[in-house]
Coordinates of C-alpha atoms in Angstrom, one line a residue:
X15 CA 0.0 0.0 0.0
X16 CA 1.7 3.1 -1.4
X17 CA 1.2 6.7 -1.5
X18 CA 2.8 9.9 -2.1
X19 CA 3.3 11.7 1.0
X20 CA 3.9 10.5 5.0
X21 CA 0.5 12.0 6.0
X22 CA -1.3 10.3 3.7
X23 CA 0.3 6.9 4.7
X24 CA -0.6 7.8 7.9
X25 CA -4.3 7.9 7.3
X26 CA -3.3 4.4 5.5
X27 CA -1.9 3.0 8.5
X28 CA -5.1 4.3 10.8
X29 CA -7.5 2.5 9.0
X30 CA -5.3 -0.6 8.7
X31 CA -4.9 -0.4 12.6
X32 CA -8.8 0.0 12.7
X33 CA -9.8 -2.9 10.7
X34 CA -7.6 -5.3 12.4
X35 CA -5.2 -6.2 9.7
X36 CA -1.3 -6.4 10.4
X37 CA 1.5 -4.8 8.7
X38 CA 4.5 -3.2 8.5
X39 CA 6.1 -0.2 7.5
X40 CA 8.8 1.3 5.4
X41 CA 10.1 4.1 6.5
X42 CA 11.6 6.1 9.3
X43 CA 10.7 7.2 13.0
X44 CA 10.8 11.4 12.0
X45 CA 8.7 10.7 9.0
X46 CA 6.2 8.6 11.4
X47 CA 3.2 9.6 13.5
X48 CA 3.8 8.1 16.6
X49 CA 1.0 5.7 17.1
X50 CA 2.8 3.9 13.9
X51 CA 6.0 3.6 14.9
X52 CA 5.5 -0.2 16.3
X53 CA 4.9 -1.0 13.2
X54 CA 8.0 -0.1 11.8
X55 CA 9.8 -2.6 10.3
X56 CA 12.9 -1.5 12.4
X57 CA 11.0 -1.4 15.5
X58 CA 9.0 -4.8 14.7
X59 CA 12.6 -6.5 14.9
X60 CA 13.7 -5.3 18.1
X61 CA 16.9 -3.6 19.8
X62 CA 19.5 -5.6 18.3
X63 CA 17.8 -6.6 14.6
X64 CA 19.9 -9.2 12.6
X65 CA 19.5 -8.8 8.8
X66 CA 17.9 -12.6 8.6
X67 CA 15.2 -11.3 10.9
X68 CA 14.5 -8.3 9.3
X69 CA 14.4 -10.2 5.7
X70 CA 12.0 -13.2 7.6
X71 CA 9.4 -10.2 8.7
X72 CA 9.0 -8.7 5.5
X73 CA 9.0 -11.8 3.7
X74 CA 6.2 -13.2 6.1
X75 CA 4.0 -9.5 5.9
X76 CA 1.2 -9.7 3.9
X77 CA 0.9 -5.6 3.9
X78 CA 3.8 -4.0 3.6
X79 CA 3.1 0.3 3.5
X80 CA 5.2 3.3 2.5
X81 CA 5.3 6.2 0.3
X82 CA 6.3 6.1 -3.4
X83 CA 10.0 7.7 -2.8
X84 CA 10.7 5.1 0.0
X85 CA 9.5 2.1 -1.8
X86 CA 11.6 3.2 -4.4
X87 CA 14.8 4.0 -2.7
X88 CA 14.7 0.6 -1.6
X89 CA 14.9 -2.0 -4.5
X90 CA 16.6 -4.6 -2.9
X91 CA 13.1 -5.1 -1.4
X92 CA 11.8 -6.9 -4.8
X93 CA 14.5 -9.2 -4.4
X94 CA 13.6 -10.4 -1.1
X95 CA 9.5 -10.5 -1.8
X96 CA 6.9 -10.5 -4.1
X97 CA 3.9 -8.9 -4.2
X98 CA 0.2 -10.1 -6.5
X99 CA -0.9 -6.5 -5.9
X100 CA 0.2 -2.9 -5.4
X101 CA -2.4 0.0 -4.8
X102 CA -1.2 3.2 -5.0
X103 CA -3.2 6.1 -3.3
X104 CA -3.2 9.5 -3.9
X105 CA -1.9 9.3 -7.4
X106 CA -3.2 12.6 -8.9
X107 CA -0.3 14.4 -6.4
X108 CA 2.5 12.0 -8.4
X109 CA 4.2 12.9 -11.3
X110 CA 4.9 10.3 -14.3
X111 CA 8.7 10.8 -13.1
X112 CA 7.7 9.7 -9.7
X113 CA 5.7 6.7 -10.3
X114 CA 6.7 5.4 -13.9
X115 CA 9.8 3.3 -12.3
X116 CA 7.9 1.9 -10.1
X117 CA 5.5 0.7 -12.6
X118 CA 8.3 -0.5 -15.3
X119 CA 11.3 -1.3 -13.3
X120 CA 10.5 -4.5 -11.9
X121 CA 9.1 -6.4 -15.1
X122 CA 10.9 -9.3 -16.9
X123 CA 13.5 -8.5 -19.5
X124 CA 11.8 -9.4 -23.0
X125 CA 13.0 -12.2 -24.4
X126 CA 14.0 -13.6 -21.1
X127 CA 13.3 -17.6 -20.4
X128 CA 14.4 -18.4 -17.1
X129 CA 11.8 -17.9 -15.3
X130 CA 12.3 -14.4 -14.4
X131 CA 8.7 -12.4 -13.5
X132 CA 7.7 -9.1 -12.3
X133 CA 7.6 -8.3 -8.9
X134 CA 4.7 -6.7 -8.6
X135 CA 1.7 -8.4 -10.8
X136 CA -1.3 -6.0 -10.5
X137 CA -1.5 -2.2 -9.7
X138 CA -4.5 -0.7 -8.9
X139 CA -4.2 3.9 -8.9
X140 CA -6.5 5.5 -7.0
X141 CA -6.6 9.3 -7.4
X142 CA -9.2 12.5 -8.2
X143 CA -8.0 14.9 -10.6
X144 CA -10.4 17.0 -9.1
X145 CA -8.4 17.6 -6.4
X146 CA -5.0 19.4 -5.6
X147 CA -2.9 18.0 -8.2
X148 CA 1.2 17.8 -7.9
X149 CA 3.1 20.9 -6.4
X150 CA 4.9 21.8 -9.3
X151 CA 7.8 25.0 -9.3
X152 CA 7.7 25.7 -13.2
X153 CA 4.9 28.0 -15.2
X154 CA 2.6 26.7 -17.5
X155 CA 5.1 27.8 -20.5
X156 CA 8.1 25.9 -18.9
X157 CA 6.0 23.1 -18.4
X158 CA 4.6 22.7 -21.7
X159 CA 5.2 20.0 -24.3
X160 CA 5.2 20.5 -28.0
X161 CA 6.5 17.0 -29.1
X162 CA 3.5 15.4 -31.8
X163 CA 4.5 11.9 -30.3
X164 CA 4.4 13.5 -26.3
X165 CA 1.3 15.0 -27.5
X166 CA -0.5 11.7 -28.9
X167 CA -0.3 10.2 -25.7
X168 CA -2.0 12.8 -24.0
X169 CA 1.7 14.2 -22.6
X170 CA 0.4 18.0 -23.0
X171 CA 2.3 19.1 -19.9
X172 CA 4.6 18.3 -17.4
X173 CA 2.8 19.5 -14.7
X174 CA 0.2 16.2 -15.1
X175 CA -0.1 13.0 -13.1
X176 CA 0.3 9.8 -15.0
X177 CA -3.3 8.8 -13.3
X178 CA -5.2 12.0 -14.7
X179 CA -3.2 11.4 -17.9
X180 CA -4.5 8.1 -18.4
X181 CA -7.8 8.1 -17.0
X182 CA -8.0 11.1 -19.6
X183 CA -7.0 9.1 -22.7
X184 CA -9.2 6.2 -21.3
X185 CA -12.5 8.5 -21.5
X186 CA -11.2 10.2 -24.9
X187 CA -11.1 7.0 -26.8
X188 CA -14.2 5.4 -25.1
X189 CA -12.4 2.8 -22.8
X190 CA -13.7 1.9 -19.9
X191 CA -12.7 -1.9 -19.3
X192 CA -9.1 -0.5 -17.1
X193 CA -11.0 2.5 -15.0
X194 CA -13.8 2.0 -12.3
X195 CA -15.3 5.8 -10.7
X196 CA -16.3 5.8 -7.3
X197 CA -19.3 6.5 -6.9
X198 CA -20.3 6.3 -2.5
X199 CA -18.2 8.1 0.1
X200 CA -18.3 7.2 3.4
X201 CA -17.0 10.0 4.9
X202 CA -18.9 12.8 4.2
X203 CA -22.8 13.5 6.1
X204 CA -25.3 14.5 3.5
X205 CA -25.5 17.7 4.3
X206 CA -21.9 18.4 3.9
X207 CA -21.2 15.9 1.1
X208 CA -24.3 17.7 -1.0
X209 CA -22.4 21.4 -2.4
X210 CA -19.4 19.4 -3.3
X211 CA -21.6 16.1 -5.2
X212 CA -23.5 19.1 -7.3
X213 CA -20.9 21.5 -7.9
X214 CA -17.6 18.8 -8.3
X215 CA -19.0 15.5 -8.7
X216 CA -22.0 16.2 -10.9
X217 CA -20.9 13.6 -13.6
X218 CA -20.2 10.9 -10.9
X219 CA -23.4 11.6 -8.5
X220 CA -21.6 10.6 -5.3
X221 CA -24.2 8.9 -2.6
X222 CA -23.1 8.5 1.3
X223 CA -22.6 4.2 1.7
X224 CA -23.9 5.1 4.0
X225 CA -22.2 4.5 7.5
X226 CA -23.5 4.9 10.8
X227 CA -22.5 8.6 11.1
X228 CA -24.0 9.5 7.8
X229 CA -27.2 8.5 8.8
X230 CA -27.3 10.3 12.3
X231 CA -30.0 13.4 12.2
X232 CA -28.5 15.0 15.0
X233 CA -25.2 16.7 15.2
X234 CA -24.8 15.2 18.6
X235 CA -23.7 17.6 20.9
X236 CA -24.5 17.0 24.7
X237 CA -23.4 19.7 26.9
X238 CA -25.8 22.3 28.0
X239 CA -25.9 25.4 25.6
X240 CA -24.0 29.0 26.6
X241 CA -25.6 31.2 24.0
X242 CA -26.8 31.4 20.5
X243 CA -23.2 30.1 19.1
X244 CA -23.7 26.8 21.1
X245 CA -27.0 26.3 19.6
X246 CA -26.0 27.0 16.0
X247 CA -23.5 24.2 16.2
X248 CA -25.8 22.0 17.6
X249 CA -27.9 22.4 14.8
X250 CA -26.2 22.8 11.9
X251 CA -23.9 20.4 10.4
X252 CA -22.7 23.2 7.6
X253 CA -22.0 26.8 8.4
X254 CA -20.6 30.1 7.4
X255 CA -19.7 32.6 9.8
X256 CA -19.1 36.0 8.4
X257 CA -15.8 37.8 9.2
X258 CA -15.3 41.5 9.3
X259 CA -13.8 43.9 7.1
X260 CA -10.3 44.5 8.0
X261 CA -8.0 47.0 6.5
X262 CA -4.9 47.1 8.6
X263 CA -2.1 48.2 6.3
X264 CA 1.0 47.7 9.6
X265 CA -0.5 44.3 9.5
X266 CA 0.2 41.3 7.1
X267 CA -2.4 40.2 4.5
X268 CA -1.6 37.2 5.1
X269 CA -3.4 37.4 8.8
X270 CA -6.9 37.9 9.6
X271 CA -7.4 38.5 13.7
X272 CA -10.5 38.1 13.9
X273 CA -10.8 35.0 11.8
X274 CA -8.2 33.8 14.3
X275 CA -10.5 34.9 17.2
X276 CA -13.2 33.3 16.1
X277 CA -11.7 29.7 15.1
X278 CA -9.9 29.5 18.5
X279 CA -13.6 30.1 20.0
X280 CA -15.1 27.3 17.8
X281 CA -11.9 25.1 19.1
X282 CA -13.0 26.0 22.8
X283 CA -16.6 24.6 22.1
X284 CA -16.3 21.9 20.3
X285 CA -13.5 20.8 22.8
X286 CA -16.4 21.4 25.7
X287 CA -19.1 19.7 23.3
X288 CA -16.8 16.5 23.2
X289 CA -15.9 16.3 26.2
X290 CA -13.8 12.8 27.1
X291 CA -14.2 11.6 23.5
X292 CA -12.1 14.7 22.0
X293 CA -9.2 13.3 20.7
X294 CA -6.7 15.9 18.5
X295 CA -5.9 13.7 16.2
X296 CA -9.6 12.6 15.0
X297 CA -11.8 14.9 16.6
X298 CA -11.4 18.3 14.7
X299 CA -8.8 19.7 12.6
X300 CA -8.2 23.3 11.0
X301 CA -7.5 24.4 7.4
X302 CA -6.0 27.7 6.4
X303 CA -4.7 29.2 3.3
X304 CA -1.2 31.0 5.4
X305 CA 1.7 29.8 7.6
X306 CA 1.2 33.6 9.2
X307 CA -2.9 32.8 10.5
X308 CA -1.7 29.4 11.5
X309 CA 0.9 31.0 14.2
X310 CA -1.6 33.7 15.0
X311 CA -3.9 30.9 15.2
X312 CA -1.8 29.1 18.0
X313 CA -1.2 32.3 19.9
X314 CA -4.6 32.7 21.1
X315 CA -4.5 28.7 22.0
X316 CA -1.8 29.3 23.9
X317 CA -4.0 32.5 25.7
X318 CA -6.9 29.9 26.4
X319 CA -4.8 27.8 28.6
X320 CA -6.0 24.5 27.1
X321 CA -2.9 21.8 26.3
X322 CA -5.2 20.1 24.2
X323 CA -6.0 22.2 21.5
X324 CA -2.4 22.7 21.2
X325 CA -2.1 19.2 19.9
X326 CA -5.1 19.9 17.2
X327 CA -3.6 20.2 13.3
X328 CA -3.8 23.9 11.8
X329 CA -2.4 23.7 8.0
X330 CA -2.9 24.5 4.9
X331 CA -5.3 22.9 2.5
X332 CA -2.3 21.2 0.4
X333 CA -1.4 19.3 3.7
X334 CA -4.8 18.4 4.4
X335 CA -5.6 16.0 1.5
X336 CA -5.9 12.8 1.9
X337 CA -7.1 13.8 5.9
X338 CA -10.3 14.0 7.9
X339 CA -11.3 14.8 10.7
X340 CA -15.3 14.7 12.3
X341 CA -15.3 18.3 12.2
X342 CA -13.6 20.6 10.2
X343 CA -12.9 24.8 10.2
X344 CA -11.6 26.3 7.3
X345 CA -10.7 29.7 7.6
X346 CA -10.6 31.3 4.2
X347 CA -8.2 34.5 5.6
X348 CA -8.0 36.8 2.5
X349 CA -9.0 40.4 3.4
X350 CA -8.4 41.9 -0.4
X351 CA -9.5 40.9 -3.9
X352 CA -6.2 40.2 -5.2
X353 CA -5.7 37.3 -3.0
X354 CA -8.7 35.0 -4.4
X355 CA -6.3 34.6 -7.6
X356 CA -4.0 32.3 -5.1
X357 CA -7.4 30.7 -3.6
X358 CA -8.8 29.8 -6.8
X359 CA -5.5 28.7 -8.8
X360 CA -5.8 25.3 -8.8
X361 CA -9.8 25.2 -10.8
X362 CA -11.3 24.3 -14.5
X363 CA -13.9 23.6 -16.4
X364 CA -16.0 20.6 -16.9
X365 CA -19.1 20.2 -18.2
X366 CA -20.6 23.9 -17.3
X367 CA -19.1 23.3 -14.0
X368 CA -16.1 25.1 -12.5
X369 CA -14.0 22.7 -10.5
X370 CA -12.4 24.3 -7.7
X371 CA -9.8 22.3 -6.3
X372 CA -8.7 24.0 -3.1
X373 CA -12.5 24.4 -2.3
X374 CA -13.3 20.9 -2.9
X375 CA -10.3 19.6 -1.0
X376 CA -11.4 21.4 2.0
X377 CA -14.7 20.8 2.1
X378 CA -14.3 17.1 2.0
X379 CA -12.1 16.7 4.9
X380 CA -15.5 16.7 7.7
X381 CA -16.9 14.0 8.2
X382 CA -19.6 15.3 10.5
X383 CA -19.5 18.7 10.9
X384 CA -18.1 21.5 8.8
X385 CA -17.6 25.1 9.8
X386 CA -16.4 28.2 7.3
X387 CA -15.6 31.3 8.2
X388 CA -14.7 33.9 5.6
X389 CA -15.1 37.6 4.5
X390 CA -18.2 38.2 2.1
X391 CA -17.7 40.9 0.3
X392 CA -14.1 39.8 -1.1
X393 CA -15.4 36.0 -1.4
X394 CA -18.5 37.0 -3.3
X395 CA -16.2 38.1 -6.2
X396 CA -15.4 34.4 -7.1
X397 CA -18.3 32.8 -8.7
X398 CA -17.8 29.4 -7.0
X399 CA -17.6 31.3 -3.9
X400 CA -20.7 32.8 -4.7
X401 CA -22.5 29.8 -5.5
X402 CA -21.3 28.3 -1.8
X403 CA -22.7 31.4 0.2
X404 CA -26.0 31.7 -1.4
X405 CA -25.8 27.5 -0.8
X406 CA -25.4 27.4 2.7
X407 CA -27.4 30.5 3.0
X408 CA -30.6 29.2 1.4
X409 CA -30.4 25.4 1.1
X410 CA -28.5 23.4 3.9
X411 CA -26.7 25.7 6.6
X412 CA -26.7 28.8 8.5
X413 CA -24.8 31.8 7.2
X414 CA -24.5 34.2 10.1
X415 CA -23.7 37.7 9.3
X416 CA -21.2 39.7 11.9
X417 CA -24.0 41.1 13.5
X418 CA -25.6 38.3 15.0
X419 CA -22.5 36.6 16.6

């Protein structure tokens, strides 16, 4: 089980922990949340590992995890076990560069008769191209590619994953027999999952499993209310809460303090609401666009006095895919116009649809609850945006206004 980053093969290991079934790991302790680290090959062995050991566990694990990179830094590996299948997640974040060995590297020499065979006999990429694809340095022009032969294979730029290039040419030419579309989540509730399945997923017409927690009708909170903000949460699985207009210019525009205020008050709440099932790592999580509002963030944590909210993630959207939590705040920051251009760079067009990456990323993190908290009047200026307000506002949410906070 392979994917690109440590985070995601994190979430990986989680669900393997979950359900029960054993593994190992590839990989080192820094790179390694800690509840994982037992199951580090290194740490499986013992104090003193002997390389017979070490070459006995692997050959005996039946799920062997790590990221693409690691895998492949590690070839020896095929000569000491082989595997029927290999499912890679998160594959619209790789490059061809960083997956093609790994597909061709470990196949039989043609021609060959003794008996040699791949390695790896199946792979099975799992991806969405409508989410954050590859961080990639170079422009558009830099990444271009004007070869006829590049260009036939649906090579058009550098910047694309092998997976959205292939599932591409796949759908171009009418194939379907190698592709399979998901088409029920089981993370999102309903009424979070429902903007994103109409605006994103149109074509695909996602539909909850559904699990137990998509089919609760309550959000579930049990402590005793302290005002109106209590009982907005405890109603409403989707909101927007309205920021002010600030126009600071000592102060970065890459901050928004009251933003800040308000997500650290949310933290404070849902912390209360939770109780002794709030756990950090599961329980809610944070999304921001700015390392800046992520430290101004944890300042006013560190005012509240509460240890535990110190151990709750804040980051930015990028380092958020392939995450969930059961409730997530996304904090959309910007205080001018100018700055919805770096919101809204990763989005296109499909079918009369604009497909906003960033947006869709973030909104599919909660599982149960998810809370937005953004400036109108700049927001309204991006169509999508738009479209989200006037959702939640009319259809499935609460949109409070300043005012009424």
């Amino acid at each position: 089980l392979l994917s690109y980053t440590n985070r995601a093969v994190d979430e990986i290991c989680g669900m393997l922990v979950e359900a029960g079934i054993d593994f190992i790991r590839i990989g080192n302790e820094l790179s390694c949340a800690t509840p994982y680290k037992p199951y580090l090959i290194s740490q499986a062995i013992g104090e003193r590992p002997k390389l017979s050991d070490m070459r006995q566990r692997l050959t005996d694990a039946r799920v062997v995890v790590a990221t693409t990179s690691m895998i492949q830094a590690r070839p020896f590996l095929f000569s000491l076990k082989h595997f029927s299948t290999a499912i890679v997640d998160e594959c619209s974040q790789i490059l061809e560069p960083g997956i093609i060995g790994l597909l061709a590297s470990h196949r039989p020499t043609a021609g060959r008769t003794d008996g040699n065979r791949c390695n790896i006999d199946k792979f099975i990429l799992i991806g969405d191209y409508k989410q954050l694809p590859a961080v990639v340095q170079q422009n558009d022009g830099d990444a271009a590619v004007t070869d006829p032969l590049l260009m036939d294979i649906g090579l058009k730029d550098c910047k694309s994953s092998l997976f959205e290039r292939l599932f591409r040419q796949e759908k171009k030419h009418g194939r379907t027999a190698f592709i399979g579309t998901l088409q029920r989540q089981g993370r999102m509730h309903p009424q979070i999952a429902d903007f994103p399945a109409r605006e994103f997923y149109s074509d695909e017409r996602l539909m909850p499993v559904p699990l137990s927690h998509q089919l609760e009708t309550a959000v579930g909170y049990q402590k005793p209310s302290e005002d109106a903000t209590d009982d907005l949460l405890k109603q409403h699985r989707l909101l927007f809460f309205a920021s002010q207009k600030s126009n600071q210019p000592s102060v970065s525009d890459k901050v928004n303090a009251d933003e800040a205020t308000l997500v650290v008050d949310l933290l404070r709440r849902i912390r209360r609401f939770y109780g002794t099932r709030f756990d950090p790592d599961k329980t809610v999580g944070v999304i921001v666009p700015y390392r800046n509002q992520i430290a101004m963030i944890r300042r006013e944590i560190d005012r509240l006095g509460m240890p535990e909210l110190g151990e709750v993630s804040i980051d930015t959207v990028e380092r958020y895919q392939g995450s969930q939590r059961d409730v997530i705040i996304y904090s959309f920051t910007i205080r001018h116009r100018y700055q919805l251009d770096f919101l809204t760079a990763n989005t296109f067009e499909e079918n009369g649809h604009i497909i906003d990456r960033k947006l869709n990323v973030a909104m599919t993190r909660a599982r149960c609850q998810l809370i937005l908290t953004g400036n109108p009047e700049v927001l309204k200026h991006s169509p999508v945006f738009a479209k989200m307000m006037k959702y939640i506002d009319e259809k499935n949410g609460a949109f409070i206004w300043q005012r009424e906070r």
